Amino acid sequence: MLSSLVQPESGTGRLRPRRDPSAAERIARSAATTGASLRTEDFPQWFEERGRAHRFTVDRIPFQELDGWSFDAATGNLVHRSGRFFSVEGLRVTQDEGPHREWFQPIIKQPEIGILGILVKEFDGVLHFLMQAKMEPGNRNLLQLSPTVQATRSNYTKVHKGADVKYIEYFTRPGRGRVIADVLQSEHGSWFFRKSNRNMIVEAVGDVPVDDDFCWLTLGQIGELLLRDNVVNMDSRTVLACAPFPDNGADALLSDTELVSWFTAERSRHDVRVERLPLRSIPGWARGDSTIDHELGRYFRVVAVSVEAGSREVTGWTQPLFEPLGVGVTAFLTRRIGGVPHFLVHARVEGGFLDTVELGPTVQYTPDNYAHLTGEDRPPFLDLVLDARPDRIRYEALHSEEGGRFLNAESRYLVIEADEEQAPLVPPAGFQWATAAQLTSLVRHGHYVNVQARTLLACLNATAVRS
């Protein structure tokens, strides 16, 4: 008997994937709908009420006050006594191009795969997404809109001996829902070593009781919230990017095969070597009582915090966090090519990637870290983005990065219209033009599109970006 996932092509005898076009069409309908039981204009009041309903505090502490964490005597790595959760280790990266051919840094090693999952359900003919008001210690405003489930394996297997993760059964038990999207995706390759999470969208079967910290929103409403600073968290954005959308059949500059071939060539041509090292042995970094800092005062620092969170599975804990120095700038340049919007992607090397290169935005930098560079050493297109005229900006919002591991990590996300002189049809090496439909297709595969590009793709598909 043929698997339910494949069926023969008519007259050929070959197997092809079984498709469900209705899922993409229903997602698109939800993106076009901004009315729901919780109106968007009422969302701020609901969100503020959830913030007042729980006690949230985050305090910086010296490393010696960390409970359960310590620096390993042999390596200097910052580890948890359980051997779980994550560790902070050292990393050496060498590459064959760019102004920085070698560097050393602390890196987060978290080998377990977490679940980032959004539960969806149809109301009045429109799919709604079950979103959670969730506190993360690193968020600038602590409370942000997260997926239905946002949990490491240690969380949902209760290594911390806390409360159950709500709604986890929809994502771990077959039959509790209909899978719409399920793919392993990378996290920040600059700060995580080969970290992946399972990104899932599951349609619920039967009634779903709604906890006080959760609400149903259409994708169109989430698109409206993506226009606001620091409301929709990173984990929500990466899951939303994995949602299927109809392919409108618009012509792209490159065919899908040509785009993938270009990307494969980019992966093949880079000579990147990555070596994990003991944290205590990496040059250029110094450990103090409360921070681990770079000698030039750039990039980021490692800090420790004490957390109280009344709405979390565990209501109090301590942990290390990475704190970047400066606000990042993350942007797509866009042009209409043959009448079709295209976006300039960058085949980007990051030391923590599983496979050397992933497709990132045109620009993904913290400008302060590059202020000392001039001429050809300046990152391509960075100054164009920094100097963009307001009438060229099609999208702009300040978004937090992963608040469970990073403290006050924010980036200014933009989509900027460019012309031939600024962004030529034949771009520099390492850059290429792609449509949103092509990126949506690539996101169905893990480790093709990086987490920053997925944020911008989520904004595009949720119609937050002006055409």
GROMACS .gro file of C-alpha atoms in nm:
model
  467
    1MET     CA    1   0.000   0.000   0.000
    2LEU     CA    2   0.128   0.347  -0.086
    3SER     CA    3   0.207   0.577   0.203
    4SER     CA    4  -0.047   0.853   0.265
    5LEU     CA    5   0.235   1.098   0.199
    6VAL     CA    6   0.293   0.994  -0.161
    7GLN     CA    7   0.078   0.907  -0.461
    8PRO     CA    8   0.160   0.806  -0.819
    9GLU     CA    9   0.177   1.073  -1.088
   10SER     CA   10  -0.086   1.012  -1.348
   11GLY     CA   11   0.044   0.789  -1.627
   12THR     CA   12   0.402   0.785  -1.503
   13GLY     CA   13   0.418   0.538  -1.217
   14ARG     CA   14   0.650   0.778  -1.035
   15LEU     CA   15   0.579   0.890  -0.682
   16ARG     CA   16   0.533   1.256  -0.598
   17PRO     CA   17   0.456   1.424  -0.266
   18ARG     CA   18   0.092   1.443  -0.176
   19ARG     CA   19  -0.004   1.811  -0.150
   20ASP     CA   20  -0.280   1.991   0.038
   21PRO     CA   21  -0.326   2.327  -0.134
   22SER     CA   22  -0.600   2.426   0.108
   23ALA     CA   23  -0.353   2.478   0.394
   24ALA     CA   24  -0.166   2.754   0.210
   25GLU     CA   25  -0.490   2.915   0.095
   26ARG     CA   26  -0.630   2.914   0.449
   27ILE     CA   27  -0.309   3.069   0.587
   28ALA     CA   28  -0.332   3.343   0.321
   29ARG     CA   29  -0.697   3.407   0.414
   30SER     CA   30  -0.595   3.444   0.778
   31ALA     CA   31  -0.323   3.692   0.675
   32ALA     CA   32  -0.586   3.899   0.495
   33THR     CA   33  -0.817   3.906   0.801
   34THR     CA   34  -0.766   4.151   1.086
   35GLY     CA   35  -1.087   4.096   1.283
   36ALA     CA   36  -1.119   3.839   1.562
   37SER     CA   37  -1.282   3.786   1.899
   38LEU     CA   38  -0.994   3.987   2.048
   39ARG     CA   39  -0.977   4.303   1.838
   40THR     CA   40  -0.632   4.436   1.758
   41GLU     CA   41  -0.717   4.769   1.922
   42ASP     CA   42  -0.806   4.579   2.241
   43PHE     CA   43  -0.484   4.377   2.240
   44PRO     CA   44  -0.270   4.634   2.431
   45GLN     CA   45  -0.516   4.632   2.723
   46TRP     CA   46  -0.522   4.251   2.733
   47PHE     CA   47  -0.143   4.240   2.710
   48GLU     CA   48  -0.098   4.493   2.991
   49GLU     CA   49  -0.338   4.295   3.208
   50ARG     CA   50  -0.131   3.981   3.158
   51GLY     CA   51   0.179   4.175   3.260
   52ARG     CA   52   0.011   4.296   3.578
   53ALA     CA   53  -0.119   3.949   3.660
   54HIS     CA   54   0.229   3.811   3.733
   55ARG     CA   55   0.542   3.927   3.907
   56PHE     CA   56   0.842   3.960   3.680
   57THR     CA   57   1.187   4.075   3.796
   58VAL     CA   58   1.534   4.033   3.645
   59ASP     CA   59   1.844   4.141   3.839
   60ARG     CA   60   2.208   4.124   3.739
   61ILE     CA   61   2.421   3.923   3.980
   62PRO     CA   62   2.788   3.822   4.013
   63PHE     CA   63   2.880   3.484   3.868
   64GLN     CA   64   2.938   3.346   4.219
   65GLU     CA   65   2.568   3.395   4.299
   66LEU     CA   66   2.457   3.167   4.017
   67ASP     CA   67   2.265   2.871   4.162
   68GLY     CA   68   2.355   2.542   3.993
   69TRP     CA   69   2.601   2.705   3.753
   70SER     CA   70   2.979   2.715   3.785
   71PHE     CA   71   3.300   2.751   3.586
   72ASP     CA   72   3.450   2.408   3.521
   73ALA     CA   73   3.788   2.378   3.692
   74ALA     CA   74   3.960   2.221   3.392
   75THR     CA   75   3.814   2.416   3.096
   76GLY     CA   76   3.669   2.730   3.246
   77ASN     CA   77   3.343   2.652   3.064
   78LEU     CA   78   3.030   2.784   3.234
   79VAL     CA   79   2.814   2.475   3.293
   80HIS     CA   80   2.505   2.361   3.484
   81ARG     CA   81   2.542   2.094   3.750
   82SER     CA   82   2.271   1.879   3.582
   83GLY     CA   83   2.476   1.855   3.263
   84ARG     CA   84   2.165   1.978   3.079
   85PHE     CA   85   2.025   2.310   2.961
   86PHE     CA   86   2.332   2.469   2.795
   87SER     CA   87   2.697   2.561   2.849
   88VAL     CA   88   2.913   2.859   2.756
   89GLU     CA   89   3.231   2.744   2.582
   90GLY     CA   90   3.501   2.894   2.359
   91LEU     CA   91   3.512   2.897   1.979
   92ARG     CA   92   3.781   2.965   1.718
   93VAL     CA   93   3.667   3.047   1.364
   94THR     CA   94   3.884   3.091   1.054
   95GLN     CA   95   3.759   3.180   0.707
   96ASP     CA   96   3.913   3.259   0.371
   97GLU     CA   97   3.771   3.607   0.301
   98GLY     CA   98   3.660   3.931   0.462
   99PRO     CA   99   3.841   4.175   0.693
  100HIS     CA  100   3.824   3.930   0.983
  101ARG     CA  101   3.986   3.597   0.881
  102GLU     CA  102   4.016   3.462   1.235
  103TRP     CA  103   3.839   3.530   1.561
  104PHE     CA  104   3.775   3.382   1.904
  105GLN     CA  105   3.457   3.414   2.108
  106PRO     CA  106   3.239   3.257   2.375
  107ILE     CA  107   2.957   3.047   2.227
  108ILE     CA  108   2.644   2.881   2.367
  109LYS     CA  109   2.644   2.503   2.329
  110GLN     CA  110   2.291   2.364   2.364
  111PRO     CA  111   2.271   2.030   2.187
  112GLU     CA  112   1.910   1.947   2.271
  113ILE     CA  113   1.635   2.037   2.023
  114GLY     CA  114   1.347   2.242   2.158
  115ILE     CA  115   0.993   2.281   2.027
  116LEU     CA  116   0.857   2.610   1.898
  117GLY     CA  117   0.495   2.541   1.814
  118ILE     CA  118   0.185   2.741   1.725
  119LEU     CA  119  -0.159   2.580   1.755
  120VAL     CA  120  -0.414   2.698   1.499
  121LYS     CA  121  -0.789   2.651   1.480
  122GLU     CA  122  -1.060   2.773   1.245
  123PHE     CA  123  -1.325   3.014   1.370
  124ASP     CA  124  -1.592   3.152   1.136
  125GLY     CA  125  -1.402   3.012   0.839
  126VAL     CA  126  -1.070   3.178   0.930
  127LEU     CA  127  -0.761   3.020   1.086
  128HIS     CA  128  -0.661   3.173   1.419
  129PHE     CA  129  -0.325   3.132   1.593
  130LEU     CA  130  -0.303   3.059   1.966
  131MET     CA  131  -0.044   3.303   2.098
  132GLN     CA  132   0.099   3.335   2.448
  133ALA     CA  133   0.195   3.635   2.658
  134LYS     CA  134   0.525   3.499   2.784
  135MET     CA  135   0.801   3.645   2.997
  136GLU     CA  136   1.162   3.597   2.891
  137PRO     CA  137   1.442   3.737   3.111
  138GLY     CA  138   1.634   3.890   2.822
  139ASN     CA  139   1.347   4.079   2.657
  140ARG     CA  140   1.373   4.456   2.679
  141ASN     CA  141   1.015   4.478   2.812
  142LEU     CA  142   1.014   4.122   2.957
  143LEU     CA  143   0.668   4.022   2.826
  144GLN     CA  144   0.623   3.949   2.455
  145LEU     CA  145   0.390   3.748   2.232
  146SER     CA  146   0.532   3.399   2.198
  147PRO     CA  147   0.422   3.076   2.028
  148THR     CA  148   0.173   2.845   2.197
  149VAL     CA  149   0.468   2.631   2.303
  150GLN     CA  150   0.824   2.756   2.342
  151ALA     CA  151   1.019   2.495   2.533
  152THR     CA  152   1.355   2.325   2.537
  153ARG     CA  153   1.362   1.948   2.578
  154SER     CA  154   1.479   2.004   2.937
  155ASN     CA  155   1.168   2.217   2.992
  156TYR     CA  156   0.906   1.980   2.859
  157THR     CA  157   1.073   1.670   3.005
  158LYS     CA  158   1.076   1.859   3.338
  159VAL     CA  159   1.446   1.837   3.418
  160HIS     CA  160   1.388   2.154   3.621
  161LYS     CA  161   1.102   1.976   3.811
  162GLY     CA  162   0.865   2.261   3.729
  163ALA     CA  163   0.504   2.266   3.610
  164ASP     CA  164   0.391   2.102   3.286
  165VAL     CA  165   0.436   2.296   2.962
  166LYS     CA  166   0.086   2.393   2.853
  167TYR     CA  167  -0.038   2.251   2.521
  168ILE     CA  168   0.279   2.047   2.468
  169GLU     CA  169   0.071   1.734   2.395
  170TYR     CA  170  -0.047   1.883   2.064
  171PHE     CA  171   0.312   1.880   1.942
  172THR     CA  172   0.443   1.556   2.094
  173ARG     CA  173   0.149   1.316   2.068
  174PRO     CA  174   0.039   1.200   1.721
  175GLY     CA  175  -0.331   1.241   1.660
  176ARG     CA  176  -0.384   1.550   1.874
  177GLY     CA  177  -0.372   1.774   1.569
  178ARG     CA  178  -0.306   1.804   1.195
  179VAL     CA  179   0.047   1.911   1.109
  180ILE     CA  180   0.067   2.212   0.877
  181ALA     CA  181   0.440   2.282   0.912
  182ASP     CA  182   0.722   2.090   1.083
  183VAL     CA  183   1.087   2.171   1.015
  184LEU     CA  184   1.416   2.200   1.202
  185GLN     CA  185   1.554   2.552   1.184
  186SER     CA  186   1.876   2.712   1.304
  187GLU     CA  187   1.905   2.977   1.572
  188HIS     CA  188   2.156   3.265   1.585
  189GLY     CA  189   2.474   3.130   1.427
  190SER     CA  190   2.683   3.406   1.584
  191TRP     CA  191   2.598   3.304   1.940
  192PHE     CA  192   2.481   2.941   1.928
  193PHE     CA  193   2.692   2.644   1.823
  194ARG     CA  194   2.488   2.437   1.574
  195LYS     CA  195   2.162   2.493   1.761
  196SER     CA  196   1.833   2.380   1.607
  197ASN     CA  197   1.470   2.400   1.712
  198ARG     CA  198   1.171   2.217   1.577
  199ASN     CA  199   0.936   2.477   1.428
  200MET     CA  200   0.577   2.350   1.411
  201ILE     CA  201   0.229   2.469   1.317
  202VAL     CA  202  -0.044   2.224   1.416
  203GLU     CA  203  -0.418   2.253   1.358
  204ALA     CA  204  -0.609   2.142   1.667
  205VAL     CA  205  -0.867   1.868   1.657
  206GLY     CA  206  -1.164   1.935   1.887
  207ASP     CA  207  -1.213   2.204   2.146
  208VAL     CA  208  -0.911   2.385   2.292
  209PRO     CA  209  -0.942   2.531   2.642
  210VAL     CA  210  -0.772   2.872   2.649
  211ASP     CA  211  -0.557   2.968   2.948
  212ASP     CA  212  -0.560   3.328   3.072
  213ASP     CA  213  -0.216   3.401   2.924
  214PHE     CA  214  -0.320   3.289   2.574
  215CYS     CA  215  -0.532   3.445   2.300
  216TRP     CA  216  -0.650   3.364   1.948
  217LEU     CA  217  -0.535   3.603   1.672
  218THR     CA  218  -0.552   3.591   1.295
  219LEU     CA  219  -0.230   3.612   1.098
  220GLY     CA  220  -0.342   3.954   0.975
  221GLN     CA  221  -0.364   4.075   1.333
  222ILE     CA  222  -0.017   3.938   1.407
  223GLY     CA  223   0.100   4.129   1.099
  224GLU     CA  224  -0.036   4.448   1.254
  225LEU     CA  225   0.147   4.369   1.578
  226LEU     CA  226   0.470   4.312   1.383
  227LEU     CA  227   0.460   4.683   1.303
  228ARG     CA  228   0.505   4.759   1.673
  229ASP     CA  229   0.837   4.752   1.855
  230ASN     CA  230   0.919   4.454   2.077
  231VAL     CA  231   0.576   4.288   2.081
  232VAL     CA  232   0.608   3.966   1.875
  233ASN     CA  233   0.904   3.761   1.996
  234MET     CA  234   1.168   3.589   1.787
  235ASP     CA  235   1.032   3.241   1.840
  236SER     CA  236   0.691   3.344   1.707
  237ARG     CA  237   0.849   3.508   1.406
  238THR     CA  238   1.054   3.203   1.307
  239VAL     CA  239   0.752   2.971   1.334
  240LEU     CA  240   0.531   3.209   1.133
  241ALA     CA  241   0.795   3.214   0.858
  242CYS     CA  242   0.744   2.838   0.819
  243ALA     CA  243   0.374   2.875   0.736
  244PRO     CA  244   0.289   2.766   0.380
  245PHE     CA  245   0.161   3.031   0.139
  246PRO     CA  246   0.018   2.997  -0.212
  247ASP     CA  247   0.273   3.036  -0.488
  248ASN     CA  248   0.129   3.301  -0.717
  249GLY     CA  249   0.340   3.174  -1.004
  250ALA     CA  250   0.510   3.510  -1.056
  251ASP     CA  251   0.830   3.495  -1.257
  252ALA     CA  252   1.151   3.519  -1.056
  253LEU     CA  253   1.484   3.646  -1.184
  254LEU     CA  254   1.632   3.301  -1.117
  255SER     CA  255   1.446   2.975  -1.140
  256ASP     CA  256   1.420   2.772  -0.819
  257THR     CA  257   1.686   2.536  -0.951
  258GLU     CA  258   1.920   2.823  -1.039
  259LEU     CA  259   1.875   2.981  -0.697
  260VAL     CA  260   1.948   2.656  -0.514
  261SER     CA  261   2.247   2.590  -0.740
  262TRP     CA  262   2.386   2.936  -0.661
  263PHE     CA  263   2.336   2.874  -0.289
  264THR     CA  264   2.502   2.532  -0.309
  265ALA     CA  265   2.799   2.690  -0.486
  266GLU     CA  266   2.824   2.949  -0.209
  267ARG     CA  267   2.832   2.676   0.052
  268SER     CA  268   3.097   2.492  -0.144
  269ARG     CA  269   3.332   2.783  -0.209
  270HIS     CA  270   3.376   2.900   0.151
  271ASP     CA  271   3.660   2.751   0.351
  272VAL     CA  272   3.539   2.791   0.712
  273ARG     CA  273   3.697   2.605   1.000
  274VAL     CA  274   3.540   2.598   1.344
  275GLU     CA  275   3.703   2.462   1.659
  276ARG     CA  276   3.549   2.445   2.005
  277LEU     CA  277   3.796   2.550   2.275
  278PRO     CA  278   3.796   2.574   2.654
  279LEU     CA  279   3.644   2.906   2.750
  280ARG     CA  280   3.946   2.996   2.961
  281SER     CA  281   4.184   2.965   2.665
  282ILE     CA  282   4.028   3.205   2.415
  283PRO     CA  283   4.244   3.515   2.363
  284GLY     CA  284   4.101   3.865   2.376
  285TRP     CA  285   3.836   3.789   2.637
  286ALA     CA  286   3.863   3.853   3.011
  287ARG     CA  287   3.649   3.714   3.292
  288GLY     CA  288   3.558   3.943   3.580
  289ASP     CA  289   3.332   3.896   3.880
  290SER     CA  290   3.013   3.976   3.685
  291THR     CA  291   3.100   3.978   3.314
  292ILE     CA  292   3.313   3.819   3.043
  293ASP     CA  293   3.417   4.101   2.807
  294HIS     CA  294   3.611   4.150   2.487
  295GLU     CA  295   3.927   4.355   2.531
  296LEU     CA  296   3.815   4.612   2.272
  297GLY     CA  297   3.478   4.668   2.438
  298ARG     CA  298   3.292   4.543   2.128
  299TYR     CA  299   3.056   4.264   2.024
  300PHE     CA  300   2.890   4.129   2.340
  301ARG     CA  301   2.949   4.027   2.699
  302VAL     CA  302   2.847   3.728   2.910
  303VAL     CA  303   2.652   3.821   3.224
  304ALA     CA  304   2.451   3.648   3.499
  305VAL     CA  305   2.095   3.724   3.616
  306SER     CA  306   1.849   3.622   3.885
  307VAL     CA  307   1.490   3.584   3.762
  308GLU     CA  308   1.144   3.578   3.921
  309ALA     CA  309   0.856   3.496   3.687
  310GLY     CA  310   0.515   3.406   3.826
  311SER     CA  311   0.379   3.271   3.496
  312ARG     CA  312   0.666   3.036   3.406
  313GLU     CA  313   0.693   2.660   3.470
  314VAL     CA  314   0.963   2.744   3.727
  315THR     CA  315   0.897   3.070   3.913
  316GLY     CA  316   1.255   3.155   4.006
  317TRP     CA  317   1.603   3.072   3.878
  318THR     CA  318   1.947   3.209   3.787
  319GLN     CA  319   2.129   3.180   3.454
  320PRO     CA  320   2.395   3.325   3.224
  321LEU     CA  321   2.291   3.548   2.931
  322PHE     CA  322   2.473   3.700   2.633
  323GLU     CA  323   2.437   4.078   2.617
  324PRO     CA  324   2.522   4.241   2.281
  325LEU     CA  325   2.678   4.586   2.282
  326GLY     CA  326   2.470   4.807   2.054
  327VAL     CA  327   2.149   4.772   1.855
  328GLY     CA  328   2.168   4.558   1.541
  329VAL     CA  329   2.051   4.659   1.194
  330THR     CA  330   1.888   4.388   0.982
  331ALA     CA  331   1.749   4.473   0.640
  332PHE     CA  332   1.639   4.344   0.303
  333LEU     CA  333   1.693   4.562  -0.001
  334THR     CA  334   1.403   4.516  -0.241
  335ARG     CA  335   1.343   4.587  -0.608
  336ARG     CA  336   1.068   4.511  -0.852
  337ILE     CA  337   1.217   4.298  -1.125
  338GLY     CA  338   0.980   4.233  -1.413
  339GLY     CA  339   0.708   4.380  -1.194
  340VAL     CA  340   0.771   4.122  -0.918
  341PRO     CA  341   0.915   4.221  -0.577
  342HIS     CA  342   1.256   4.061  -0.519
  343PHE     CA  343   1.476   4.070  -0.209
  344LEU     CA  344   1.854   4.074  -0.200
  345VAL     CA  345   1.974   3.779   0.009
  346HIS     CA  346   2.326   3.730   0.143
  347ALA     CA  347   2.497   3.391   0.164
  348ARG     CA  348   2.621   3.455   0.516
  349VAL     CA  349   2.894   3.275   0.709
  350GLU     CA  350   2.845   3.243   1.085
  351GLY     CA  351   3.066   3.036   1.312
  352GLY     CA  352   2.782   2.846   1.476
  353PHE     CA  353   2.600   2.732   1.160
  354LEU     CA  354   2.561   2.360   1.104
  355ASP     CA  355   2.654   2.390   0.736
  356THR     CA  356   2.880   2.696   0.699
  357VAL     CA  357   2.640   2.929   0.515
  358GLU     CA  358   2.272   3.023   0.535
  359LEU     CA  359   2.072   3.282   0.345
  360GLY     CA  360   2.053   3.599   0.549
  361PRO     CA  361   1.919   3.949   0.488
  362THR     CA  362   2.114   4.194   0.272
  363VAL     CA  363   2.248   4.358   0.587
  364GLN     CA  364   2.282   4.197   0.930
  365TYR     CA  365   2.528   4.384   1.149
  366THR     CA  366   2.568   4.581   1.469
  367PRO     CA  367   2.704   4.906   1.322
  368ASP     CA  368   2.910   4.998   1.628
  369ASN     CA  369   3.123   4.688   1.573
  370TYR     CA  370   3.223   4.812   1.224
  371ALA     CA  371   3.262   5.186   1.293
  372HIS     CA  372   3.641   5.156   1.272
  373LEU     CA  373   3.638   5.000   0.923
  374THR     CA  374   3.663   5.202   0.602
  375GLY     CA  375   3.661   5.146   0.227
  376GLU     CA  376   3.632   4.789   0.106
  377ASP     CA  377   3.643   4.659   0.462
  378ARG     CA  378   3.302   4.816   0.534
  379PRO     CA  379   3.020   4.559   0.512
  380PRO     CA  380   2.844   4.582   0.173
  381PHE     CA  381   2.522   4.787   0.168
  382LEU     CA  382   2.548   4.880   0.539
  383ASP     CA  383   2.588   5.252   0.474
  384LEU     CA  384   2.307   5.244   0.217
  385VAL     CA  385   2.073   5.102   0.482
  386LEU     CA  386   2.190   5.340   0.755
  387ASP     CA  387   2.137   5.641   0.525
  388ALA     CA  388   1.807   5.527   0.367
  389ARG     CA  389   1.555   5.802   0.301
  390PRO     CA  390   1.222   5.762   0.487
  391ASP     CA  391   1.028   5.740   0.159
  392ARG     CA  392   1.233   5.431   0.065
  393ILE     CA  393   1.150   5.240   0.384
  394ARG     CA  394   0.875   4.982   0.329
  395TYR     CA  395   0.897   4.828   0.676
  396GLU     CA  396   1.062   4.926   1.003
  397ALA     CA  397   1.032   4.795   1.359
  398LEU     CA  398   1.254   4.717   1.654
  399HIS     CA  399   1.244   4.347   1.748
  400SER     CA  400   1.406   4.152   2.031
  401GLU     CA  401   1.618   3.850   1.958
  402GLU     CA  402   1.590   3.529   2.164
  403GLY     CA  403   1.504   3.646   2.516
  404GLY     CA  404   1.582   3.318   2.689
  405ARG     CA  405   1.956   3.339   2.615
  406PHE     CA  406   2.025   3.703   2.519
  407LEU     CA  407   1.984   4.015   2.732
  408ASN     CA  408   1.846   4.331   2.569
  409ALA     CA  409   1.937   4.199   2.224
  410GLU     CA  410   1.749   4.420   1.979
  411SER     CA  411   1.770   4.479   1.608
  412ARG     CA  412   1.614   4.740   1.385
  413TYR     CA  413   1.445   4.538   1.110
  414LEU     CA  414   1.388   4.710   0.775
  415VAL     CA  415   1.281   4.653   0.417
  416ILE     CA  416   1.421   4.927   0.193
  417GLU     CA  417   1.343   4.993  -0.172
  418ALA     CA  418   1.656   5.029  -0.384
  419ASP     CA  419   1.735   5.110  -0.747
  420GLU     CA  420   1.979   4.976  -1.006
  421GLU     CA  421   2.259   5.206  -0.899
  422GLN     CA  422   2.226   5.111  -0.531
  423ALA     CA  423   2.158   4.738  -0.578
  424PRO     CA  424   2.235   4.617  -0.932
  425LEU     CA  425   2.053   4.334  -1.104
  426VAL     CA  426   2.386   4.150  -1.109
  427PRO     CA  427   2.484   4.185  -0.741
  428PRO     CA  428   2.828   4.144  -0.581
  429ALA     CA  429   2.961   3.798  -0.501
  430GLY     CA  430   2.776   3.638  -0.213
  431PHE     CA  431   2.446   3.816  -0.289
  432GLN     CA  432   2.149   3.715  -0.503
  433TRP     CA  433   1.790   3.820  -0.577
  434ALA     CA  434   1.501   3.597  -0.463
  435THR     CA  435   1.126   3.637  -0.432
  436ALA     CA  436   0.927   3.592  -0.110
  437ALA     CA  437   0.769   3.280  -0.264
  438GLN     CA  438   1.114   3.130  -0.325
  439LEU     CA  439   1.222   3.203   0.033
  440THR     CA  440   0.896   3.056   0.165
  441SER     CA  441   0.968   2.742  -0.033
  442LEU     CA  442   1.326   2.722   0.098
  443VAL     CA  443   1.209   2.760   0.459
  444ARG     CA  444   1.036   2.424   0.426
  445HIS     CA  445   1.392   2.287   0.444
  446GLY     CA  446   1.607   2.328   0.754
  447HIS     CA  447   1.922   2.542   0.763
  448TYR     CA  448   1.865   2.725   0.435
  449VAL     CA  449   1.729   3.060   0.562
  450ASN     CA  450   1.868   3.211   0.881
  451VAL     CA  451   1.659   3.333   1.173
  452GLN     CA  452   1.697   3.702   1.091
  453ALA     CA  453   1.583   3.651   0.732
  454ARG     CA  454   1.294   3.441   0.865
  455THR     CA  455   1.181   3.737   1.077
  456LEU     CA  456   1.161   3.957   0.768
  457LEU     CA  457   0.991   3.678   0.571
  458ALA     CA  458   0.728   3.648   0.846
  459CYS     CA  459   0.666   4.023   0.817
  460LEU     CA  460   0.633   3.993   0.439
  461ASN     CA  461   0.390   3.703   0.450
  462ALA     CA  462   0.185   3.851   0.733
  463THR     CA  463   0.140   4.162   0.514
  464ALA     CA  464   0.321   4.397   0.754
  465VAL     CA  465   0.541   4.525   0.468
  466ARG     CA  466   0.409   4.801   0.238
  467SER     CA  467   0.428   4.720  -0.131
   0.00000   0.00000   0.00000
